[in-house]
PDB file of C-alpha atoms in Angstrom:
ATOM      1  CA  MET A   1     222.985  -8.377  70.126  1.00 89.00           C
ATOM      2  CA  GLN A   2     220.341  -7.134  67.700  1.00 84.00           C
ATOM      3  CA  LYS A   3     221.107  -3.523  68.633  1.00 86.00           C
ATOM      4  CA  ASN A   4     224.823  -4.129  68.127  1.00 86.00           C
ATOM      5  CA  LYS A   5     224.354  -5.844  64.727  1.00 85.00           C
ATOM      6  CA  VAL A   6     225.477  -9.279  65.892  1.00 89.00           C
ATOM      7  CA  LEU A   7     222.103 -11.024  65.550  1.00 90.00           C
ATOM      8  CA  SER A   8     219.350 -10.462  62.979  1.00 86.00           C
ATOM      9  CA  ALA A   9     215.844 -11.838  62.656  1.00 86.00           C
ATOM     10  CA  GLU A  10     217.057 -13.984  59.737  1.00 88.00           C
ATOM     11  CA  ASN A  11     219.855 -15.670  61.710  1.00 91.00           C
ATOM     12  CA  PRO A  12     219.620 -19.494  61.532  1.00 92.00           C
ATOM     13  CA  VAL A  13     219.903 -19.772  65.341  1.00 95.00           C
ATOM     14  CA  LYS A  14     217.756 -17.595  67.598  1.00 93.00           C
ATOM     15  CA  CYS A  15     218.860 -15.756  70.721  1.00 93.00           C
ATOM     16  CA  GLU A  16     217.296 -18.262  73.117  1.00 95.00           C
ATOM     17  CA  ARG A  17     219.605 -21.000  71.763  1.00 96.00           C
ATOM     18  CA  LEU A  18     222.777 -19.055  72.570  1.00 97.00           C
ATOM     19  CA  ALA A  19     224.822 -19.226  75.768  1.00 97.00           C
ATOM     20  CA  GLN A  20     227.657 -17.182  77.226  1.00 97.00           C
ATOM     21  CA  VAL A  21     230.797 -19.021  78.304  1.00 98.00           C
ATOM     22  CA  SER A  22     232.972 -17.089  80.764  1.00 98.00           C
ATOM     23  CA  PHE A  23     236.546 -18.127  81.477  1.00 98.00           C
ATOM     24  CA  ARG A  24     239.946 -17.048  82.720  1.00 98.00           C
ATOM     25  CA  TYR A  25     242.955 -16.744  80.451  1.00 98.00           C
ATOM     26  CA  ARG A  26     246.552 -15.563  80.463  1.00 98.00           C
ATOM     27  CA  ASP A  27     247.752 -12.819  78.146  1.00 98.00           C
ATOM     28  CA  PHE A  28     251.078 -12.667  76.328  1.00 98.00           C
ATOM     29  CA  GLU A  29     252.769 -11.159  79.394  1.00 97.00           C
ATOM     30  CA  GLY A  30     251.530 -14.013  81.578  1.00 97.00           C
ATOM     31  CA  ARG A  31     248.931 -11.899  83.404  1.00 97.00           C
ATOM     32  CA  LEU A  32     245.751 -13.694  84.473  1.00 98.00           C
ATOM     33  CA  HIS A  33     242.413 -12.251  83.294  1.00 98.00           C
ATOM     34  CA  ASP A  34     238.944 -13.237  84.480  1.00 97.00           C
ATOM     35  CA  ASP A  35     236.937 -11.454  81.764  1.00 97.00           C
ATOM     36  CA  GLY A  36     237.110 -13.952  78.913  1.00 98.00           C
ATOM     37  CA  ASN A  37     233.694 -14.358  77.316  1.00 97.00           C
ATOM     38  CA  VAL A  38     232.392 -15.985  74.137  1.00 98.00           C
ATOM     39  CA  VAL A  39     228.844 -16.654  72.915  1.00 97.00           C
ATOM     40  CA  VAL A  40     228.128 -20.107  71.458  1.00 98.00           C
ATOM     41  CA  LEU A  41     225.272 -22.494  70.725  1.00 98.00           C
ATOM     42  CA  ASP A  42     223.866 -23.813  74.006  1.00 98.00           C
ATOM     43  CA  VAL A  43     224.548 -27.412  72.911  1.00 98.00           C
ATOM     44  CA  VAL A  44     228.317 -26.927  72.714  1.00 98.00           C
ATOM     45  CA  ALA A  45     228.743 -24.597  75.725  1.00 98.00           C
ATOM     46  CA  PRO A  46     230.076 -27.272  78.163  1.00 98.00           C
ATOM     47  CA  GLN A  47     232.691 -28.383  75.637  1.00 98.00           C
ATOM     48  CA  VAL A  48     233.709 -24.777  74.916  1.00 98.00           C
ATOM     49  CA  GLN A  49     234.171 -24.259  78.657  1.00 98.00           C
ATOM     50  CA  GLY A  50     236.450 -27.291  78.597  1.00 98.00           C
ATOM     51  CA  ILE A  51     238.477 -25.851  75.709  1.00 98.00           C
ATOM     52  CA  PHE A  52     239.271 -22.597  77.460  1.00 98.00           C
ATOM     53  CA  ASP A  53     239.925 -24.296  80.794  1.00 98.00           C
ATOM     54  CA  ALA A  54     242.447 -26.545  79.013  1.00 98.00           C
ATOM     55  CA  LEU A  55     244.091 -23.591  77.244  1.00 98.00           C
ATOM     56  CA  LEU A  56     244.514 -21.863  80.612  1.00 98.00           C
ATOM     57  CA  GLN A  57     246.009 -24.975  82.170  1.00 98.00           C
ATOM     58  CA  ARG A  58     248.448 -25.212  79.267  1.00 97.00           C
ATOM     59  CA  ARG A  59     249.257 -21.468  79.706  1.00 97.00           C
ATOM     60  CA  PHE A  60     248.396 -20.796  76.074  1.00 98.00           C
ATOM     61  CA  PRO A  61     248.179 -16.982  75.752  1.00 98.00           C
ATOM     62  CA  LEU A  62     245.176 -15.059  74.455  1.00 98.00           C
ATOM     63  CA  HIS A  63     245.302 -11.354  73.670  1.00 98.00           C
ATOM     64  CA  LYS A  64     241.652 -10.828  74.612  1.00 97.00           C
ATOM     65  CA  ALA A  65     238.284 -12.573  74.312  1.00 98.00           C
ATOM     66  CA  ALA A  66     235.129 -10.474  74.005  1.00 96.00           C
ATOM     67  CA  PRO A  67     231.759 -11.051  72.270  1.00 93.00           C
ATOM     68  CA  LEU A  68     231.232  -9.397  68.880  1.00 94.00           C
ATOM     69  CA  ASP A  69     228.825  -6.900  70.490  1.00 92.00           C
ATOM     70  CA  ALA A  70     231.924  -4.873  71.374  1.00 93.00           C
ATOM     71  CA  TYR A  71     232.704  -4.548  67.634  1.00 94.00           C
ATOM     72  CA  LEU A  72     229.140  -4.016  66.351  1.00 92.00           C
ATOM     73  CA  GLY A  73     229.356  -7.361  64.586  1.00 91.00           C
ATOM     74  CA  ASP A  74     232.357  -6.233  62.524  1.00 92.00           C
ATOM     75  CA  ASP A  75     234.487  -9.361  62.171  1.00 93.00           C
ATOM     76  CA  GLU A  76     237.418  -7.498  60.623  1.00 94.00           C
ATOM     77  CA  ALA A  77     237.461  -4.998  63.507  1.00 96.00           C
ATOM     78  CA  SER A  78     237.531  -7.914  65.949  1.00 97.00           C
ATOM     79  CA  MET A  79     240.427  -9.472  64.029  1.00 97.00           C
ATOM     80  CA  ARG A  80     242.351  -6.183  63.969  1.00 97.00           C
ATOM     81  CA  ASP A  81     242.014  -6.097  67.760  1.00 98.00           C
ATOM     82  CA  ASN A  82     243.377  -9.667  67.958  1.00 98.00           C
ATOM     83  CA  ASN A  83     240.170 -10.727  69.675  1.00 98.00           C
ATOM     84  CA  THR A  84     239.245 -14.369  70.240  1.00 98.00           C
ATOM     85  CA  SER A  85     235.539 -14.776  69.463  1.00 97.00           C
ATOM     86  CA  ALA A  86     232.755 -17.170  68.523  1.00 97.00           C
ATOM     87  CA  PHE A  87     229.145 -16.257  67.627  1.00 95.00           C
ATOM     88  CA  ASN A  88     228.514 -13.694  64.918  1.00 93.00           C
ATOM     89  CA  GLY A  89     225.420 -13.674  62.726  1.00 88.00           C
ATOM     90  CA  ARG A  90     227.248 -13.218  59.424  1.00 78.00           C
ATOM     91  CA  PRO A  91     227.853 -15.004  56.130  1.00 72.00           C
ATOM     92  CA  MET A  92     231.102 -16.813  55.426  1.00 75.00           C
ATOM     93  CA  THR A  93     234.118 -14.605  54.736  1.00 67.00           C
ATOM     94  CA  GLY A  94     233.941 -13.816  51.040  1.00 62.00           C
ATOM     95  CA  GLY A  95     230.123 -14.030  51.009  1.00 63.00           C
ATOM     96  CA  GLY A  96     227.737 -16.904  50.420  1.00 72.00           C
ATOM     97  CA  ALA A  97     225.964 -19.112  52.976  1.00 83.00           C
ATOM     98  CA  TRP A  98     225.731 -18.467  56.686  1.00 86.00           C
ATOM     99  CA  SER A  99     229.040 -18.897  58.461  1.00 89.00           C
ATOM    100  CA  LYS A 100     229.147 -21.535  61.185  1.00 94.00           C
ATOM    101  CA  HIS A 101     229.771 -18.559  63.472  1.00 94.00           C
ATOM    102  CA  ALA A 102     226.104 -17.694  62.842  1.00 94.00           C
ATOM    103  CA  TYR A 103     225.194 -21.035  64.458  1.00 96.00           C
ATOM    104  CA  GLY A 104     227.542 -20.478  67.408  1.00 97.00           C
ATOM    105  CA  VAL A 105     229.619 -23.549  66.525  1.00 98.00           C
ATOM    106  CA  ALA A 106     232.871 -21.893  65.393  1.00 97.00           C
ATOM    107  CA  ILE A 107     235.667 -20.208  67.334  1.00 98.00           C
ATOM    108  CA  ASP A 108     238.394 -17.840  66.072  1.00 98.00           C
ATOM    109  CA  ILE A 109     241.504 -17.711  68.260  1.00 98.00           C
ATOM    110  CA  ASN A 110     244.249 -15.023  68.297  1.00 98.00           C
ATOM    111  CA  PRO A 111     243.616 -13.739  64.736  1.00 98.00           C
ATOM    112  CA  LEU A 112     246.901 -11.804  64.563  1.00 98.00           C
ATOM    113  CA  GLN A 113     249.039 -14.862  65.287  1.00 98.00           C
ATOM    114  CA  ASN A 114     246.673 -17.095  63.270  1.00 98.00           C
ATOM    115  CA  PRO A 115     245.534 -15.117  60.220  1.00 98.00           C
ATOM    116  CA  TYR A 116     243.039 -15.804  57.462  1.00 97.00           C
ATOM    117  CA  ILE A 117     244.840 -16.075  54.105  1.00 96.00           C
ATOM    118  CA  GLY A 118     242.777 -16.075  50.925  1.00 94.00           C
ATOM    119  CA  LYS A 119     242.572 -14.515  47.455  1.00 91.00           C
ATOM    120  CA  ASP A 120     240.398 -11.737  46.074  1.00 87.00           C
ATOM    121  CA  ALA A 121     238.618 -11.738  42.701  1.00 84.00           C
ATOM    122  CA  GLY A 122     241.869 -10.668  41.057  1.00 87.00           C
ATOM    123  CA  LYS A 123     243.763 -13.620  42.604  1.00 89.00           C
ATOM    124  CA  GLN A 124     245.695 -11.269  44.892  1.00 92.00           C
ATOM    125  CA  ILE A 125     246.587 -12.570  48.358  1.00 94.00           C
ATOM    126  CA  ILE A 126     244.395 -11.313  51.206  1.00 95.00           C
ATOM    127  CA  VAL A 127     245.672 -11.504  54.783  1.00 97.00           C
ATOM    128  CA  LEU A 128     243.273 -10.754  57.650  1.00 97.00           C
ATOM    129  CA  PRO A 129     244.051  -8.999  59.855  1.00 97.00           C
ATOM    130  CA  PRO A 130     246.393  -6.989  57.613  1.00 97.00           C
ATOM    131  CA  ALA A 131     248.947  -6.593  60.441  1.00 97.00           C
ATOM    132  CA  ALA A 132     249.630 -10.331  60.213  1.00 97.00           C
ATOM    133  CA  ARG A 133     250.989 -10.024  56.662  1.00 95.00           C
ATOM    134  CA  GLY A 134     254.581 -11.198  56.539  1.00 91.00           C
ATOM    135  CA  GLN A 135     255.287 -11.819  60.210  1.00 91.00           C
ATOM    136  CA  TYR A 136     252.585 -14.460  60.809  1.00 96.00           C
ATOM    137  CA  GLN A 137     251.913 -15.872  57.333  1.00 93.00           C
ATOM    138  CA  SER A 138     254.667 -18.402  57.925  1.00 93.00           C
ATOM    139  CA  ARG A 139     254.085 -20.991  60.652  1.00 93.00           C
ATOM    140  CA  ILE A 140     257.821 -21.640  61.073  1.00 92.00           C
ATOM    141  CA  PRO A 141     258.971 -21.091  63.683  1.00 94.00           C
ATOM    142  CA  LEU A 142     255.878 -21.442  65.854  1.00 95.00           C
ATOM    143  CA  ARG A 143     255.568 -18.518  68.243  1.00 97.00           C
ATOM    144  CA  PRO A 144     253.458 -17.800  71.355  1.00 97.00           C
ATOM    145  CA  GLY A 145     249.742 -17.606  70.594  1.00 98.00           C
ATOM    146  CA  MET A 146     249.990 -19.579  67.361  1.00 98.00           C
ATOM    147  CA  VAL A 147     247.880 -22.710  67.019  1.00 98.00           C
ATOM    148  CA  ASP A 148     250.173 -25.715  67.444  1.00 96.00           C
ATOM    149  CA  GLU A 149     249.433 -29.428  67.554  1.00 94.00           C
ATOM    150  CA  ASP A 150     248.624 -29.383  71.286  1.00 96.00           C
ATOM    151  CA  VAL A 151     246.052 -26.624  70.753  1.00 97.00           C
ATOM    152  CA  GLN A 152     244.552 -28.547  67.849  1.00 96.00           C
ATOM    153  CA  ASP A 153     244.286 -31.586  70.105  1.00 96.00           C
ATOM    154  CA  ILE A 154     242.436 -29.562  72.771  1.00 97.00           C
ATOM    155  CA  PHE A 155     239.848 -28.357  70.266  1.00 97.00           C
ATOM    156  CA  PHE A 156     239.514 -31.790  68.631  1.00 96.00           C
ATOM    157  CA  ARG A 157     238.975 -33.484  72.014  1.00 96.00           C
ATOM    158  CA  HIS A 158     236.040 -31.144  72.624  1.00 97.00           C
ATOM    159  CA  GLY A 159     234.324 -31.719  69.282  1.00 96.00           C
ATOM    160  CA  PHE A 160     235.744 -28.815  67.248  1.00 97.00           C
ATOM    161  CA  MET A 161     237.460 -31.141  64.808  1.00 95.00           C
ATOM    162  CA  ILE A 162     237.628 -28.931  61.732  1.00 95.00           C
ATOM    163  CA  TRP A 163     240.614 -26.572  61.712  1.00 96.00           C
ATOM    164  CA  GLY A 164     240.917 -23.940  58.993  1.00 96.00           C
ATOM    165  CA  GLY A 165     244.678 -24.377  59.059  1.00 95.00           C
ATOM    166  CA  ASN A 166     244.180 -27.704  57.255  1.00 93.00           C
ATOM    167  CA  TRP A 167     242.278 -26.065  54.392  1.00 94.00           C
ATOM    168  CA  LYS A 168     243.916 -25.407  51.031  1.00 91.00           C
ATOM    169  CA  GLN A 169     242.071 -22.259  49.932  1.00 89.00           C
ATOM    170  CA  PRO A 170     241.441 -20.190  51.914  1.00 93.00           C
ATOM    171  CA  ILE A 171     243.640 -21.059  54.875  1.00 96.00           C
ATOM    172  CA  ASP A 172     242.137 -19.897  58.172  1.00 97.00           C
ATOM    173  CA  TYR A 173     244.601 -20.591  60.969  1.00 98.00           C
ATOM    174  CA  GLN A 174     242.440 -18.939  63.651  1.00 98.00           C
ATOM    175  CA  HIS A 175     239.286 -20.939  62.898  1.00 97.00           C
ATOM    176  CA  PHE A 176     237.878 -24.106  64.504  1.00 98.00           C
ATOM    177  CA  GLU A 177     234.369 -25.459  63.923  1.00 97.00           C
ATOM    178  CA  ILE A 178     232.262 -28.552  64.479  1.00 96.00           C
ATOM    179  CA  GLY A 179     230.975 -30.955  61.801  1.00 87.00           C
ATOM    180  CA  SER A 180     228.570 -30.660  58.894  1.00 91.00           C
ATOM    181  CA  ARG A 181     225.471 -28.513  58.662  1.00 92.00           C
ATOM    182  CA  ASP A 182     223.413 -31.709  58.713  1.00 94.00           C
ATOM    183  CA  PHE A 183     224.985 -32.556  62.070  1.00 95.00           C
ATOM    184  CA  ILE A 184     224.253 -29.052  63.352  1.00 96.00           C
ATOM    185  CA  ALA A 185     220.612 -29.460  62.259  1.00 95.00           C
ATOM    186  CA  GLN A 186     220.491 -32.821  64.041  1.00 96.00           C
ATOM    187  CA  LEU A 187     221.739 -31.246  67.287  1.00 97.00           C
ATOM    188  CA  LEU A 188     219.273 -28.364  66.999  1.00 97.00           C
ATOM    189  CA  GLY A 189     216.424 -30.846  66.578  1.00 97.00           C
ATOM    190  CA  LEU A 190     217.119 -32.652  69.855  1.00 97.00           C
ATOM    191  CA  PRO A 191     216.184 -31.620  73.417  1.00 98.00           C
ATOM    192  CA  LEU A 192     219.123 -29.730  74.936  1.00 98.00           C
ATOM    193  CA  ASN A 193     220.344 -32.406  77.357  1.00 98.00           C
ATOM    194  CA  GLU A 194     220.112 -35.083  74.684  1.00 98.00           C
ATOM    195  CA  ALA A 195     221.900 -32.856  72.173  1.00 98.00           C
ATOM    196  CA  ARG A 196     224.713 -32.244  74.654  1.00 98.00           C
ATOM    197  CA  ARG A 197     225.104 -35.987  75.197  1.00 97.00           C
ATOM    198  CA  GLU A 198     225.173 -36.516  71.440  1.00 97.00           C
ATOM    199  CA  PHE A 199     227.832 -33.841  70.995  1.00 97.00           C
ATOM    200  CA  ALA A 200     229.914 -35.269  73.860  1.00 97.00           C
ATOM    201  CA  SER A 201     229.678 -38.682  72.195  1.00 95.00           C
ATOM    202  CA  TYR A 202     230.795 -37.114  68.918  1.00 95.00           C
ATOM    203  CA  ALA A 203     233.860 -35.614  70.650  1.00 95.00           C
ATOM    204  CA  ALA A 204     234.619 -38.950  72.309  1.00 94.00           C
ATOM    205  CA  THR A 205     235.028 -40.635  68.908  1.00 93.00           C
ATOM    206  CA  TYR A 206     238.222 -38.637  68.395  1.00 93.00           C
ATOM    207  CA  VAL A 207     239.633 -39.650  71.779  1.00 90.00           C
ATOM    208  CA  ALA A 208     238.779 -43.306  71.136  1.00 90.00           C
ATOM    209  CA  CYS A 209     240.438 -43.156  67.741  1.00 89.00           C
ATOM    210  CA  LEU A 210     243.679 -41.855  69.290  1.00 89.00           C
ATOM    211  CA  SER A 211     243.832 -44.979  71.437  1.00 83.00           C
ATOM    212  CA  ASP A 212     243.127 -47.385  68.586  1.00 76.00           C
ATOM    213  CA  ALA A 213     244.928 -45.751  65.675  1.00 65.00           C
ATOM    214  CA  ALA A 214     247.674 -47.787  64.055  1.00 67.00           C
ATOM    215  CA  ILE A 215     249.460 -44.626  62.847  1.00 72.00           C
ATOM    216  CA  ALA A 216     252.737 -44.175  64.735  1.00 75.00           C
ATOM    217  CA  ASN A 217     253.312 -40.476  64.033  1.00 85.00           C
ATOM    218  CA  PRO A 218     251.326 -38.436  66.635  1.00 82.00           C
ATOM    219  CA  SER A 219     250.707 -35.508  64.263  1.00 85.00           C
ATOM    220  CA  ALA A 220     249.407 -37.753  61.481  1.00 86.00           C
ATOM    221  CA  ARG A 221     247.327 -39.696  64.027  1.00 86.00           C
ATOM    222  CA  ARG A 222     245.596 -36.530  65.299  1.00 86.00           C
ATOM    223  CA  LYS A 223     244.767 -35.380  61.784  1.00 85.00           C
ATOM    224  CA  ALA A 224     243.527 -38.825  60.753  1.00 87.00           C
ATOM    225  CA  CYS A 225     241.349 -39.218  63.855  1.00 89.00           C
ATOM    226  CA  ALA A 226     239.828 -35.733  63.460  1.00 89.00           C
ATOM    227  CA  GLY A 227     239.013 -36.514  59.837  1.00 85.00           C
ATOM    228  CA  LYS A 228     237.590 -39.919  60.689  1.00 77.00           C
ATOM    229  CA  SER A 229     235.444 -38.509  63.507  1.00 72.00           C
ATOM    230  CA  LYS A 230     233.827 -35.646  61.561  1.00 70.00           C
ATOM    231  CA  ARG A 231     230.131 -35.891  60.717  1.00 78.00           C
TER     232      ARG A 231
END
């Protein structure tokens, strides 16, 4: 990863805290692939395995899923290739602090169908990947590979309760991540097995909320429970 510009010495999470998650997935033609692979923080690896197993069971299509090594850490190249990915030792899009991808606690899914939409310094609209401009900026109608409410529910049930599609500016339809940086620091400070139990407990708060919520509308209930469960 260091050779391929995915991990630097300054990265907030070191190589020994990362884990590969391998999985099967179906593509947009319905073909089954056994080469899905993402790199994530070791704490969240069991839950990430659960996410992709659930997406396969639901027959949600993925174009491809390869670590950022294949793109020399170039996030935009990965997006142009419609690649589902996770760890990348980079700052947030647009600059600034470390992205949660640099901690291995964020996942980008089908970037073409679920683009990043922001604004540049001149207030002009940016769409990444550029091929998504027009055809996938609108979420109506929902089409194969686009994040819908069932996909949100899968990620939320496994602790990835922040969806960029709920943001105002930018909007990042491909992006899911876990809670606050303080929570990430808490998980990193615990022994691995204890941290995994803590993260599983965190995910379980969303499931428990779904059972207890007084909100009748399922969509509103999911959003409310994800917001209530975030740390």
